[in-house]
């Protein structure tokens, strides 16, 4: 059974601080990795689609890296703001078109 | 243009009844995906369509679940003889192509409660 693990499960960060969290996935049969932000009472919003080993993507204060050989991706948030409070999901897509989501990292930004 | 829409937003039904959930993707998006999130669980992939075709239905939880898509647009997820364990939020998403190299745009979801 393929497993996608996200850690930590929950995180409290002071406003203005930077933070990062991890998505671990199977290193074989990799096709793509997606990151999503899911705010309470809203729909998941795509952040990044990552496909190549060594990929680094950035959107404003948020960036992500990908290591397909060792099976992990990091999401970084620089200078956390209250609006960053959300659950961050990663999704592993295998060459067989199966999509497996992690359970998410719930980020709380403390004012 | 409008985003992905889903209807109904909430559905309460009695055990044993059939329900139909509808998804209207973004115009021009050829790929459409169905997911569900049960209470306390992560997001679970159910099925995807490329055009009107669903290449792999193995993600559907049981043979009570079926999905179709017509005209390369609207999709319907049907659950027959609903059970309490079917209670969940059902999310639909669409993307420009099915290659998974494109980001998915999610609808607001349908919250299904089976009494």
Short mmCIF file of C-alpha atoms in Angstrom, two decimals:
data_model
loop_
_atom_site.label_atom_id
_atom_site.label_comp_id
_atom_site.label_asym_id
_atom_site.label_seq_id
_atom_site.Cartn_x
_atom_site.Cartn_y
_atom_site.Cartn_z
CA UNK A 1 0.00 0.00 0.00
CA UNK A 2 1.42 3.35 -1.03
CA UNK A 3 1.69 5.89 1.75
CA UNK A 4 1.99 9.65 1.64
CA UNK A 5 3.01 11.11 4.98
CA UNK A 6 2.96 14.72 6.00
CA UNK A 7 4.67 16.12 9.05
CA UNK A 8 4.07 17.69 11.36
CA UNK A 9 0.34 17.06 11.60
CA UNK A 10 -0.16 20.47 13.21
CA UNK A 11 2.01 23.52 13.64
CA UNK A 12 1.69 26.82 15.50
CA UNK A 13 3.89 29.61 14.22
CA UNK A 14 4.27 33.18 15.41
CA UNK A 15 3.31 35.81 12.87
CA UNK A 16 6.41 36.95 11.02
CA UNK A 17 8.33 33.72 11.58
CA UNK A 18 9.25 31.38 8.76
CA UNK A 19 8.33 27.73 8.76
CA UNK A 20 8.49 24.57 6.70
CA UNK A 21 6.92 21.14 6.60
CA UNK A 22 7.41 17.86 4.83
CA UNK A 23 5.64 15.52 2.46
CA UNK A 24 7.11 12.02 2.13
CA UNK A 25 6.05 9.75 -0.70
CA UNK A 26 7.10 6.55 -2.49
CA UNK A 27 10.26 7.15 -4.53
CA UNK A 28 9.22 4.65 -7.18
CA UNK A 29 6.60 5.15 -9.91
CA UNK A 30 6.67 8.91 -9.37
CA UNK A 31 4.81 11.03 -11.90
CA UNK A 32 3.97 14.31 -10.17
CA UNK A 33 3.45 15.93 -6.79
CA UNK A 34 0.88 18.60 -6.06
CA UNK A 35 0.68 20.98 -3.11
CA UNK A 36 -2.65 22.50 -2.08
CA UNK A 37 -3.77 25.00 0.53
CA UNK A 38 -7.15 24.30 2.11
CA UNK A 39 -8.69 27.01 4.23
CA UNK A 40 -11.61 26.24 6.47
CA UNK A 41 -14.96 26.50 4.70
CA UNK A 42 -13.28 26.89 1.32
CA UNK A 43 -12.17 24.56 -1.48
CA UNK A 44 -8.59 23.33 -1.84
CA UNK A 45 -6.47 25.76 -3.84
CA UNK A 46 -3.56 24.55 -5.95
CA UNK A 47 -0.16 25.93 -4.94
CA UNK A 48 2.37 23.96 -6.96
CA UNK A 49 2.60 21.15 -9.48
CA UNK A 50 6.04 19.56 -9.28
CA UNK A 51 7.32 16.99 -11.71
CA UNK A 52 11.11 16.94 -11.92
CA UNK A 53 13.66 15.92 -9.34
CA UNK A 54 15.29 19.06 -7.98
CA UNK A 55 12.31 21.24 -8.89
CA UNK A 56 12.00 24.41 -6.88
CA UNK A 57 8.88 26.51 -7.22
CA UNK A 58 7.93 29.79 -5.65
CA UNK A 59 4.74 31.80 -5.31
CA UNK A 60 5.15 34.95 -3.25
CA UNK A 61 6.31 33.97 0.24
CA UNK A 62 5.68 30.28 -0.35
CA UNK A 63 8.13 27.95 -2.02
CA UNK A 64 8.57 24.20 -2.46
CA UNK A 65 11.33 21.78 -3.32
CA UNK A 66 11.18 18.25 -4.66
CA UNK A 67 13.46 15.24 -4.24
CA UNK A 68 12.01 12.30 -6.14
CA UNK A 69 15.00 10.01 -5.53
CA UNK A 70 14.55 10.06 -1.77
CA UNK A 71 10.82 10.68 -1.87
CA UNK A 72 10.22 13.99 -0.15
CA UNK A 73 9.08 17.54 -0.79
CA UNK A 74 9.38 20.54 1.50
CA UNK A 75 7.02 23.49 1.62
CA UNK A 76 8.44 26.73 3.01
CA UNK A 77 6.56 29.82 4.14
CA UNK A 78 8.60 32.93 4.75
CA UNK A 79 7.39 35.63 7.12
CA UNK A 80 4.11 33.91 8.09
CA UNK A 81 0.95 36.01 7.98
CA UNK A 82 -2.48 35.29 9.51
CA UNK A 83 -3.88 34.52 6.07
CA UNK A 84 -1.45 31.60 5.80
CA UNK A 85 -3.47 29.71 8.41
CA UNK A 86 -4.81 26.68 6.57
CA UNK A 87 -4.25 22.98 6.02
CA UNK A 88 -1.53 22.25 3.48
CA UNK A 89 -2.02 19.05 1.51
CA UNK A 90 0.34 17.21 -0.76
CA UNK A 91 -0.80 14.70 -3.36
CA UNK A 92 1.38 12.04 -4.96
CA UNK A 93 0.49 10.98 -8.48
CA UNK A 94 1.96 7.71 -9.67
CA UNK A 95 2.60 6.58 -13.22
CA UNK A 96 -0.56 4.48 -12.88
CA UNK A 97 -2.61 7.71 -12.51
CA UNK A 98 -3.46 6.96 -8.89
CA UNK A 99 -3.64 10.06 -6.73
CA UNK A 100 -2.84 9.69 -3.04
CA UNK A 101 -3.22 12.62 -0.66
CA UNK A 102 -1.43 13.07 2.61
CA UNK A 103 -3.52 13.95 5.64
CA UNK A 104 -2.16 17.48 5.64
CA UNK A 105 -0.29 19.82 7.92
CA UNK A 106 -2.58 22.18 9.79
CA UNK A 107 -0.84 25.53 10.16
CA UNK A 108 -1.97 28.09 12.75
CA UNK A 109 -0.42 31.54 12.66
CA UNK A 110 -0.39 33.21 16.06
CA UNK A 111 -0.80 37.02 16.10
CA UNK B 1 -15.50 32.59 -16.29
CA UNK B 2 -17.08 30.79 -13.44
CA UNK B 3 -15.25 28.23 -11.37
CA UNK B 4 -16.20 24.65 -10.72
CA UNK B 5 -19.71 24.39 -9.34
CA UNK B 6 -21.35 21.52 -7.51
CA UNK B 7 -24.90 20.82 -6.54
CA UNK B 8 -26.50 20.37 -4.16
CA UNK B 9 -24.28 22.01 -1.58
CA UNK B 10 -25.87 19.89 1.14
CA UNK B 11 -27.81 16.67 0.91
CA UNK B 12 -29.45 14.79 3.74
CA UNK B 13 -30.87 11.42 2.84
CA UNK B 14 -32.14 8.30 4.48
CA UNK B 15 -30.20 5.08 4.45
CA UNK B 16 -31.09 3.01 1.43
CA UNK B 17 -32.03 5.90 -0.84
CA UNK B 18 -30.16 6.79 -4.04
CA UNK B 19 -28.47 10.18 -4.43
CA UNK B 20 -27.05 12.07 -7.38
CA UNK B 21 -24.31 14.63 -7.04
CA UNK B 22 -23.57 17.00 -9.86
CA UNK B 23 -20.38 18.75 -10.96
CA UNK B 24 -20.03 21.52 -13.55
CA UNK B 25 -16.36 21.93 -14.46
CA UNK B 26 -14.68 25.06 -15.74
CA UNK B 27 -15.51 25.54 -19.41
CA UNK B 28 -12.81 24.04 -21.61
CA UNK B 29 -11.39 21.75 -18.92
CA UNK B 30 -11.16 18.25 -20.35
CA UNK B 31 -10.25 16.47 -17.14
CA UNK B 32 -12.62 16.06 -14.22
CA UNK B 33 -11.96 14.41 -10.86
CA UNK B 34 -14.10 13.24 -7.96
CA UNK B 35 -12.84 13.03 -4.37
CA UNK B 36 -14.39 12.59 -0.98
CA UNK B 37 -13.42 13.49 2.53
CA UNK B 38 -14.98 11.49 5.31
CA UNK B 39 -14.97 12.86 8.85
CA UNK B 40 -11.48 12.74 10.31
CA UNK B 41 -10.02 11.27 7.14
CA UNK B 42 -7.83 12.65 4.40
CA UNK B 43 -8.92 13.41 0.89
CA UNK B 44 -9.68 10.22 -1.05
CA UNK B 45 -9.49 10.02 -4.84
CA UNK B 46 -12.51 8.31 -6.41
CA UNK B 47 -12.37 8.60 -10.19
CA UNK B 48 -11.29 10.86 -13.01
CA UNK B 49 -12.58 11.53 -16.50
CA UNK B 50 -10.68 12.50 -19.60
CA UNK B 51 -13.42 13.78 -21.82
CA UNK B 52 -16.33 11.41 -21.27
CA UNK B 53 -14.14 8.45 -20.52
CA UNK B 54 -13.14 7.14 -17.09
CA UNK B 55 -10.09 4.90 -17.69
CA UNK B 56 -9.97 3.50 -14.16
CA UNK B 57 -12.93 2.99 -11.85
CA UNK B 58 -11.07 1.03 -9.21
CA UNK B 59 -11.03 4.00 -6.82
CA UNK B 60 -14.80 3.89 -6.40
CA UNK B 61 -15.50 2.50 -2.89
CA UNK B 62 -18.10 -0.05 -3.93
CA UNK B 63 -20.35 -1.08 -6.80
CA UNK B 64 -23.03 1.18 -5.34
CA UNK B 65 -21.01 4.11 -6.68
CA UNK B 66 -21.06 5.09 -10.33
CA UNK B 67 -20.08 8.19 -12.25
CA UNK B 68 -20.67 9.44 -15.71
CA UNK B 69 -19.82 12.45 -17.77
CA UNK B 70 -21.67 13.58 -20.86
CA UNK B 71 -20.68 16.05 -23.54
CA UNK B 72 -17.27 16.41 -21.99
CA UNK B 73 -18.77 18.72 -19.42
CA UNK B 74 -21.16 17.96 -16.56
CA UNK B 75 -20.49 14.90 -14.43
CA UNK B 76 -22.80 13.04 -12.09
CA UNK B 77 -21.73 10.85 -9.20
CA UNK B 78 -24.50 8.45 -8.20
CA UNK B 79 -24.62 6.52 -4.97
CA UNK B 80 -27.23 3.78 -4.82
CA UNK B 81 -28.69 2.38 -1.61
CA UNK B 82 -26.77 4.87 0.50
CA UNK B 83 -25.18 3.73 3.74
CA UNK B 84 -24.15 5.80 6.76
CA UNK B 85 -20.48 5.32 5.89
CA UNK B 86 -21.13 7.21 2.65
CA UNK B 87 -21.55 10.42 4.68
CA UNK B 88 -18.77 12.72 3.58
CA UNK B 89 -17.94 15.86 1.64
CA UNK B 90 -17.72 15.02 -2.06
CA UNK B 91 -15.42 17.31 -4.00
CA UNK B 92 -15.11 17.71 -7.72
CA UNK B 93 -12.16 19.29 -9.53
CA UNK B 94 -11.28 20.00 -13.13
CA UNK B 95 -8.12 20.74 -15.03
CA UNK B 96 -7.06 21.60 -18.54
CA UNK B 97 -5.81 18.11 -19.23
CA UNK B 98 -5.58 14.86 -17.42
CA UNK B 99 -1.82 14.67 -17.43
CA UNK B 100 -1.58 15.79 -13.77
CA UNK B 101 0.93 18.36 -14.93
CA UNK B 102 -1.86 20.89 -14.67
CA UNK B 103 -3.28 22.28 -11.48
CA UNK B 104 -6.74 21.21 -10.46
CA UNK B 105 -9.48 23.66 -9.59
CA UNK B 106 -11.84 22.44 -6.93
CA UNK B 107 -15.54 23.06 -6.49
CA UNK B 108 -17.13 23.93 -3.14
CA UNK B 109 -18.20 20.35 -2.47
CA UNK B 110 -21.41 18.56 -1.62
CA UNK B 111 -21.86 17.58 2.01
CA UNK B 112 -23.76 14.30 2.09
CA UNK B 113 -25.33 13.10 5.30
CA UNK B 114 -26.92 9.66 5.39
CA UNK B 115 -29.22 9.17 8.37
#
